[in-house]
XYZ file of C-alpha atoms in Angstrom:
347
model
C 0.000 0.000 0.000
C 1.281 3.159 -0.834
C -0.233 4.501 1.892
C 1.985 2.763 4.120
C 5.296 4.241 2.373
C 4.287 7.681 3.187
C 6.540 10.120 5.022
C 3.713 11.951 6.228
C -0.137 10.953 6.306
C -1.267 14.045 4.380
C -2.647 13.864 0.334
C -3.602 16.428 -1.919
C -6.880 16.614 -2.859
C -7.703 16.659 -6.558
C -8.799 19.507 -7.372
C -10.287 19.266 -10.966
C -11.030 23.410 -12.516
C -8.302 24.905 -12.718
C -6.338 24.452 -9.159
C -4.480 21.086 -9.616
C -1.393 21.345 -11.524
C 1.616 18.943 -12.345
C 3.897 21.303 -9.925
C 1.114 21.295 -7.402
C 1.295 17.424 -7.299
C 4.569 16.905 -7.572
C 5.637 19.057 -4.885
C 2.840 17.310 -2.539
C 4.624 13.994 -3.649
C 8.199 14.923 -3.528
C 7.569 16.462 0.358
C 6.660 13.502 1.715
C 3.267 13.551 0.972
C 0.780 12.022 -1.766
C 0.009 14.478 -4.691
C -2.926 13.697 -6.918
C -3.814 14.611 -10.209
C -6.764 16.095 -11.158
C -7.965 14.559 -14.335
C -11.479 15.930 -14.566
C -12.614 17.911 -17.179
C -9.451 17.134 -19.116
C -9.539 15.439 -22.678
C -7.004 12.587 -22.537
C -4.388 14.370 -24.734
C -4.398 16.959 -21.701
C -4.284 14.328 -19.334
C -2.080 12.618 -21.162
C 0.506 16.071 -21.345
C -0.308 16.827 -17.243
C 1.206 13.318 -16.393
C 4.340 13.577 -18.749
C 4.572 17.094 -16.944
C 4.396 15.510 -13.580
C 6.278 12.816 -14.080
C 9.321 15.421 -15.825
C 9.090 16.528 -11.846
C 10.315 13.191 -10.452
C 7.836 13.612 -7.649
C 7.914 10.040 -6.995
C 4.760 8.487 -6.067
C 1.860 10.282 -6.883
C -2.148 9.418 -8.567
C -4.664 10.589 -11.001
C -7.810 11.662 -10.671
C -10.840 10.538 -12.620
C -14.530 11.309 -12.564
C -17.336 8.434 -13.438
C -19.600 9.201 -15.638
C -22.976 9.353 -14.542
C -26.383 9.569 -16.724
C -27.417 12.966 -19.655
C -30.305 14.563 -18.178
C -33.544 15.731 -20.399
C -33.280 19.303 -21.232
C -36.723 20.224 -20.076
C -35.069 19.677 -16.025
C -32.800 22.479 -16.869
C -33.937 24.925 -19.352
C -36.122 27.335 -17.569
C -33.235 27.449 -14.872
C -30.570 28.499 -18.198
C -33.409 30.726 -19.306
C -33.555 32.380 -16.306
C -29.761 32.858 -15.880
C -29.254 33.751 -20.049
C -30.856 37.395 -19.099
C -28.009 38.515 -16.809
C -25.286 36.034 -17.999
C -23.255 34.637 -20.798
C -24.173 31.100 -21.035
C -22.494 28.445 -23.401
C -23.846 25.045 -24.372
C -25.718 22.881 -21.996
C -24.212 19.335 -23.098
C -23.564 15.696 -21.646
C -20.101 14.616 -21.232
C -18.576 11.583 -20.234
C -15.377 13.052 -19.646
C -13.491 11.051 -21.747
C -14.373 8.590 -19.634
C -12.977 5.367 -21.790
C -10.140 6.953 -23.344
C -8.735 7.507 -20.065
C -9.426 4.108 -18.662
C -7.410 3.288 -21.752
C -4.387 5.561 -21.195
C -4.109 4.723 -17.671
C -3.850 1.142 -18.813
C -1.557 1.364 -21.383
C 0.712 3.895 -19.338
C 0.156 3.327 -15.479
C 0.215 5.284 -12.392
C 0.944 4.489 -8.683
C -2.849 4.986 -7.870
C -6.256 6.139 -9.617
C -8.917 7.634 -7.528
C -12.114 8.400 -8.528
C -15.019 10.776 -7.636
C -18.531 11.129 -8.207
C -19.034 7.068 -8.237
C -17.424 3.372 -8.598
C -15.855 2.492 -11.632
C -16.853 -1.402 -12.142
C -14.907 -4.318 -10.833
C -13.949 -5.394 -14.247
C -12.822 -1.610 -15.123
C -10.950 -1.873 -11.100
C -9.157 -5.050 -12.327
C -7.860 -3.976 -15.321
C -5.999 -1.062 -13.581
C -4.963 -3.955 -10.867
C -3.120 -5.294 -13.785
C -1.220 -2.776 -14.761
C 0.276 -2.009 -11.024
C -2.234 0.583 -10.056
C -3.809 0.814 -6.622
C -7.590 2.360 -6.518
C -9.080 4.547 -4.384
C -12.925 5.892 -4.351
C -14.119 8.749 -2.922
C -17.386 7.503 -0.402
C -20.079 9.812 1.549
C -21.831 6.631 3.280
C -21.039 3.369 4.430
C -23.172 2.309 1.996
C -21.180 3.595 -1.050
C -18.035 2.216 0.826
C -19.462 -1.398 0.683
C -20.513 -1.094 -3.341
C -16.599 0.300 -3.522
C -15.091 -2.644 -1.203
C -17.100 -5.115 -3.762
C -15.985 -3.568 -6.534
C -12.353 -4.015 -5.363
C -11.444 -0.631 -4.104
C -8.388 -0.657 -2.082
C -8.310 2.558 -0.211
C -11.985 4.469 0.422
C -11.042 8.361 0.516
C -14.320 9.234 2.976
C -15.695 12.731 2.051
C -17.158 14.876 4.654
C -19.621 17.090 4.543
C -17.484 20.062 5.258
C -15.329 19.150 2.147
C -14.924 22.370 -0.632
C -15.786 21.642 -4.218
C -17.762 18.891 -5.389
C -19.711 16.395 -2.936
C -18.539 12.811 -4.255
C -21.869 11.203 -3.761
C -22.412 8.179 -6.297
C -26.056 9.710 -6.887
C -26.957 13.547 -6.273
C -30.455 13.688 -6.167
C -32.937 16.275 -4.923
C -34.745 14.134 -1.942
C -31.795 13.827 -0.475
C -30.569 17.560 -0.138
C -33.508 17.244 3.365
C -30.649 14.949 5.093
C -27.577 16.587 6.837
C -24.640 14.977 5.135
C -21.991 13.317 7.561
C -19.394 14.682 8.973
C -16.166 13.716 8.181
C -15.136 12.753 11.754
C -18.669 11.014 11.546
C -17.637 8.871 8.561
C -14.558 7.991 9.530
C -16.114 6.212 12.982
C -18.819 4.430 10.993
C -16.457 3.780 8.075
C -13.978 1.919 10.617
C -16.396 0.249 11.999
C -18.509 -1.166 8.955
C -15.659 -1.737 6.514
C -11.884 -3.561 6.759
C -10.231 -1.375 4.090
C -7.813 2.204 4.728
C -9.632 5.019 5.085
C -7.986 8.603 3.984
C -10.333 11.492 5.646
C -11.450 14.501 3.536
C -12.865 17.783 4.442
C -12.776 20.423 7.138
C -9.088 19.593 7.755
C -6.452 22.417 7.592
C -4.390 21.662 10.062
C -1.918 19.212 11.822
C -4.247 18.971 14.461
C -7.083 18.074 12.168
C -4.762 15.542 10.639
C -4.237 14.130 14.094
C -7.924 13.949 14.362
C -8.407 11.862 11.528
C -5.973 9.681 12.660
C -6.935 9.588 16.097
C -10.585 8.306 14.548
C -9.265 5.524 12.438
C -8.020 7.239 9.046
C -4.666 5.951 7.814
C -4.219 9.600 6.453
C -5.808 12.707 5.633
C -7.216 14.183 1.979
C -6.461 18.406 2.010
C -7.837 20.443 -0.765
C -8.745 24.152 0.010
C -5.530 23.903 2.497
C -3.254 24.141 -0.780
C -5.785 26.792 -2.431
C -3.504 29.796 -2.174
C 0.144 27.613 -2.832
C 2.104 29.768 -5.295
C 1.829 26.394 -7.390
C -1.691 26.113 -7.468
C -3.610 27.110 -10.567
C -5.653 29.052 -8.015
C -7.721 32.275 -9.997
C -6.560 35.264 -8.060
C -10.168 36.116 -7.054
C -10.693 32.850 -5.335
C -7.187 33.348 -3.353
C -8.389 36.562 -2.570
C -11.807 35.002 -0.939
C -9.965 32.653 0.980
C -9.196 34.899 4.043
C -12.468 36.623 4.208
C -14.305 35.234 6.988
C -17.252 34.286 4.951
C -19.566 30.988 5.524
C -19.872 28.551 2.586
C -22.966 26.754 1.691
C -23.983 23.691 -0.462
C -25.334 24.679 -3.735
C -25.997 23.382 -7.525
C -26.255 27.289 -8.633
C -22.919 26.836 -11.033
C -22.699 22.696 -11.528
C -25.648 21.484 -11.580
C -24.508 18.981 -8.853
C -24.061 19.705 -4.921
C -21.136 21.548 -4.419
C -19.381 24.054 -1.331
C -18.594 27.238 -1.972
C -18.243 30.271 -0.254
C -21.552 32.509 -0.200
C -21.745 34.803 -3.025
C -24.671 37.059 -4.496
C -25.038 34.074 -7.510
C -25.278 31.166 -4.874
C -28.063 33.254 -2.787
C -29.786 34.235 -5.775
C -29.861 30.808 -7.212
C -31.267 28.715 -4.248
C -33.252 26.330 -6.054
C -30.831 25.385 -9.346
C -32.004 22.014 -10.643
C -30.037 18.537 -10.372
C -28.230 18.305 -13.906
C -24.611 17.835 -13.836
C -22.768 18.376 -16.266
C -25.181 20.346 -18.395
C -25.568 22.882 -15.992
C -21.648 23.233 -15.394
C -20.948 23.786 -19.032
C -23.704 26.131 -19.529
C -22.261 28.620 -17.020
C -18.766 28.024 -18.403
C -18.747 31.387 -19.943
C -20.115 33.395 -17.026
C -17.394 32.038 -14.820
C -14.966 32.869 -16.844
C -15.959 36.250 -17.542
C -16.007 36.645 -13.631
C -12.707 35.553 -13.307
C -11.294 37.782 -15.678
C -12.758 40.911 -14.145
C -12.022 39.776 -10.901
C -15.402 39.641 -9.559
C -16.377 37.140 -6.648
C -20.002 37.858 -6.949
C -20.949 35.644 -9.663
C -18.105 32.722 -9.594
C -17.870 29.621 -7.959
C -15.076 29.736 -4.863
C -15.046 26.287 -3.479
C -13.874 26.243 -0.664
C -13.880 23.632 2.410
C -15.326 25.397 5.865
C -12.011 25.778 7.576
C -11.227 28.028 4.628
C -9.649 30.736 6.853
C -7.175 28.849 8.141
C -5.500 28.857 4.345
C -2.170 30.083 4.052
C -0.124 31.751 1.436
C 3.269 29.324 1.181
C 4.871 27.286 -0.876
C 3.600 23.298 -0.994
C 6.443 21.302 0.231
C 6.666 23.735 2.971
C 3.232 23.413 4.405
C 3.466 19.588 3.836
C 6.424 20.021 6.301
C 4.564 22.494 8.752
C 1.336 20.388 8.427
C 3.564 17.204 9.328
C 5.111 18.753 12.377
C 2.002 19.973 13.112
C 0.381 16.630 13.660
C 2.689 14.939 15.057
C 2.900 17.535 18.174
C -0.982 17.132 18.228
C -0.725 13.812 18.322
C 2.219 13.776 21.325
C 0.504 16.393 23.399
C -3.039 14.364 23.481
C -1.069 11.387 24.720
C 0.241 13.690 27.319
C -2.705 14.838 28.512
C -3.740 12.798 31.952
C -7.084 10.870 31.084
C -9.105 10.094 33.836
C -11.561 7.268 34.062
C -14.884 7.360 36.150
């Protein structure tokens, strides 16, 4: 298990838009840590050019990202929602895509990684033992014990449990609408059930910005701990500036489907507030408001563009990546020393 050969039990989150870059991961990987590449939304040529990039880095160990494909939706779910939008906003075409879905499969074959993880749902056990056979572990990204146990059939090897105070994306196999009346779990939450339902490594994900966060995971049964937003503002980020610049603004995030389509945390903006009630079509809806992000990026304005962001976004800080791997590490392992210090009584 790679997992096991780690200097330090922290990975980077894949962080598909725009943030994950080959420098990003390899200087994740080459501190100690696990970088992971963020394959989503990529065609394979571009995947193809981020792992010879990555791999030019001798970062050692290190993964790619993928996202499973789920189902088109019919246009009548979405189109009043784009019609709406299309009177303030540029809007581009509302379109299924697998994300190159089997031409990546079919790279990743031919010209193996370390690991593949994947978001958004299982790949099948046929598709998990093909990459088997060409040396790669697999990790899924889980919300519920449930999902871990279709993952653990499928022959998953590490479950990468998602929290509901992640940024970005929720991994969830199926986003659907009844299900937005349920608190999601907790990552601490997960972890507990996770350990106790299924015998495979668990890497925690979301809320964690700190060593003593990463203690906390490990204290609760993770093997390590997944940080995203934590490596937001890293000079090697792809970061937009405007989305660094939100990340020290003491601003609550939310869940929304206002940009995607599909549930996703953000911090609060005018577009999320004004857009409470944006249907479940992913990626349609994502596409469609390509152009309106963009154009918000470009003039710099935070009001109408999506800034994922986990909810211990404030603790985000401004250095390079192998550094805060090393901080992060020291970090948790004082955490770790000084709540075995502490004098625990028993009643």
């Amino acid at each position: 298990m790679i997992i096991d050969e780690l200097r330090t039990p922290i990975v980077l989150a894949p962080m598909a838009g725009g943030p994950s870059t080959p420098e990003l991961t390899a200087a994740v990987s080459r501190a100690g840590g696990l970088g992971v590449l963020a394959a989503g939304y990529l065609t394979v040529a571009a995947t193809a050019e981020r792992l010879a990039a990555t791999r030019a880095l001798d970062p050692g160990p290190f993964g790619v990202n993928l996202f499973v494909p789920g189902a088109a939706t019919p246009a009548d779910r979405y189109a009043g929602y784009l019609a709406e939008l299309a009177r303030d906003f540029p809007l581009g075409e509302a379109r299924f895509d697998p994300d190159d879905w089997s031409a990546k499969l079919e790279r990743l074959t031919a010209d193996p990684v370390p690991l593949v993880s994947f978001t958004f749902g299982c790949p099948s056990a046929a598709e998990i033992e093909r990459l088997h056979a060409a040396g790669s572990e697999i990790w899924v990204t889980i919300t519920s014990v449930a999902e871990a146990r279709i993952a653990r059939d499928a022959g998953a090897d590490v479950l990468v449990a998602q929290g509901a105070e992640a940024g970005g994306h929720r991994g969830t196999f199926a986003d659907r609408a009844e299900d937005d009346v349920a608190d999601p779990l907790t990552t601490l939450a997960l972890v507990q059930l996770l350990t106790a339902a299924v015998d495979l490594p668990i890497v925690a994900a979301g809320g964690i910005a700190t060593g003593a966060g990463v203690a906390a995971a490990l204290a609760a049964g993770a093997a390590a701990a997944q940080l995203g937003t934590a490596f937001l503002d890293c000079p090697e980020a792809g970061t937009a500036r405007v989305h660094r610049d939100a990340l020290a603004l003491d601003i609550p995030t939310m869940l929304t489907r206002a940009f995607t389509g599909r549930r996703a945390r953000g911090l609060r903006n005018r577009f999320l507030l004004e857009h409470p009630d944006a249907p479940v079509a992913y990626p349609e809806i994502h596409y469609a408001t390509g152009p309106l992000r963009a154009a918000a990026r470009a003039s710099g304005s935070a009001d109408a563009v999506n800034l994922w962001a986990g909810q211990a976004h404030t603790l985000t800080s401004r250095e390079p990546a192998a550094d805060l791997v090393r901080r992060l590490s020291a970090e948790t392992k004082s955490a770790l020393e000084k709540a075995l210090s502490r004098r625990i009584q028993c009643y």
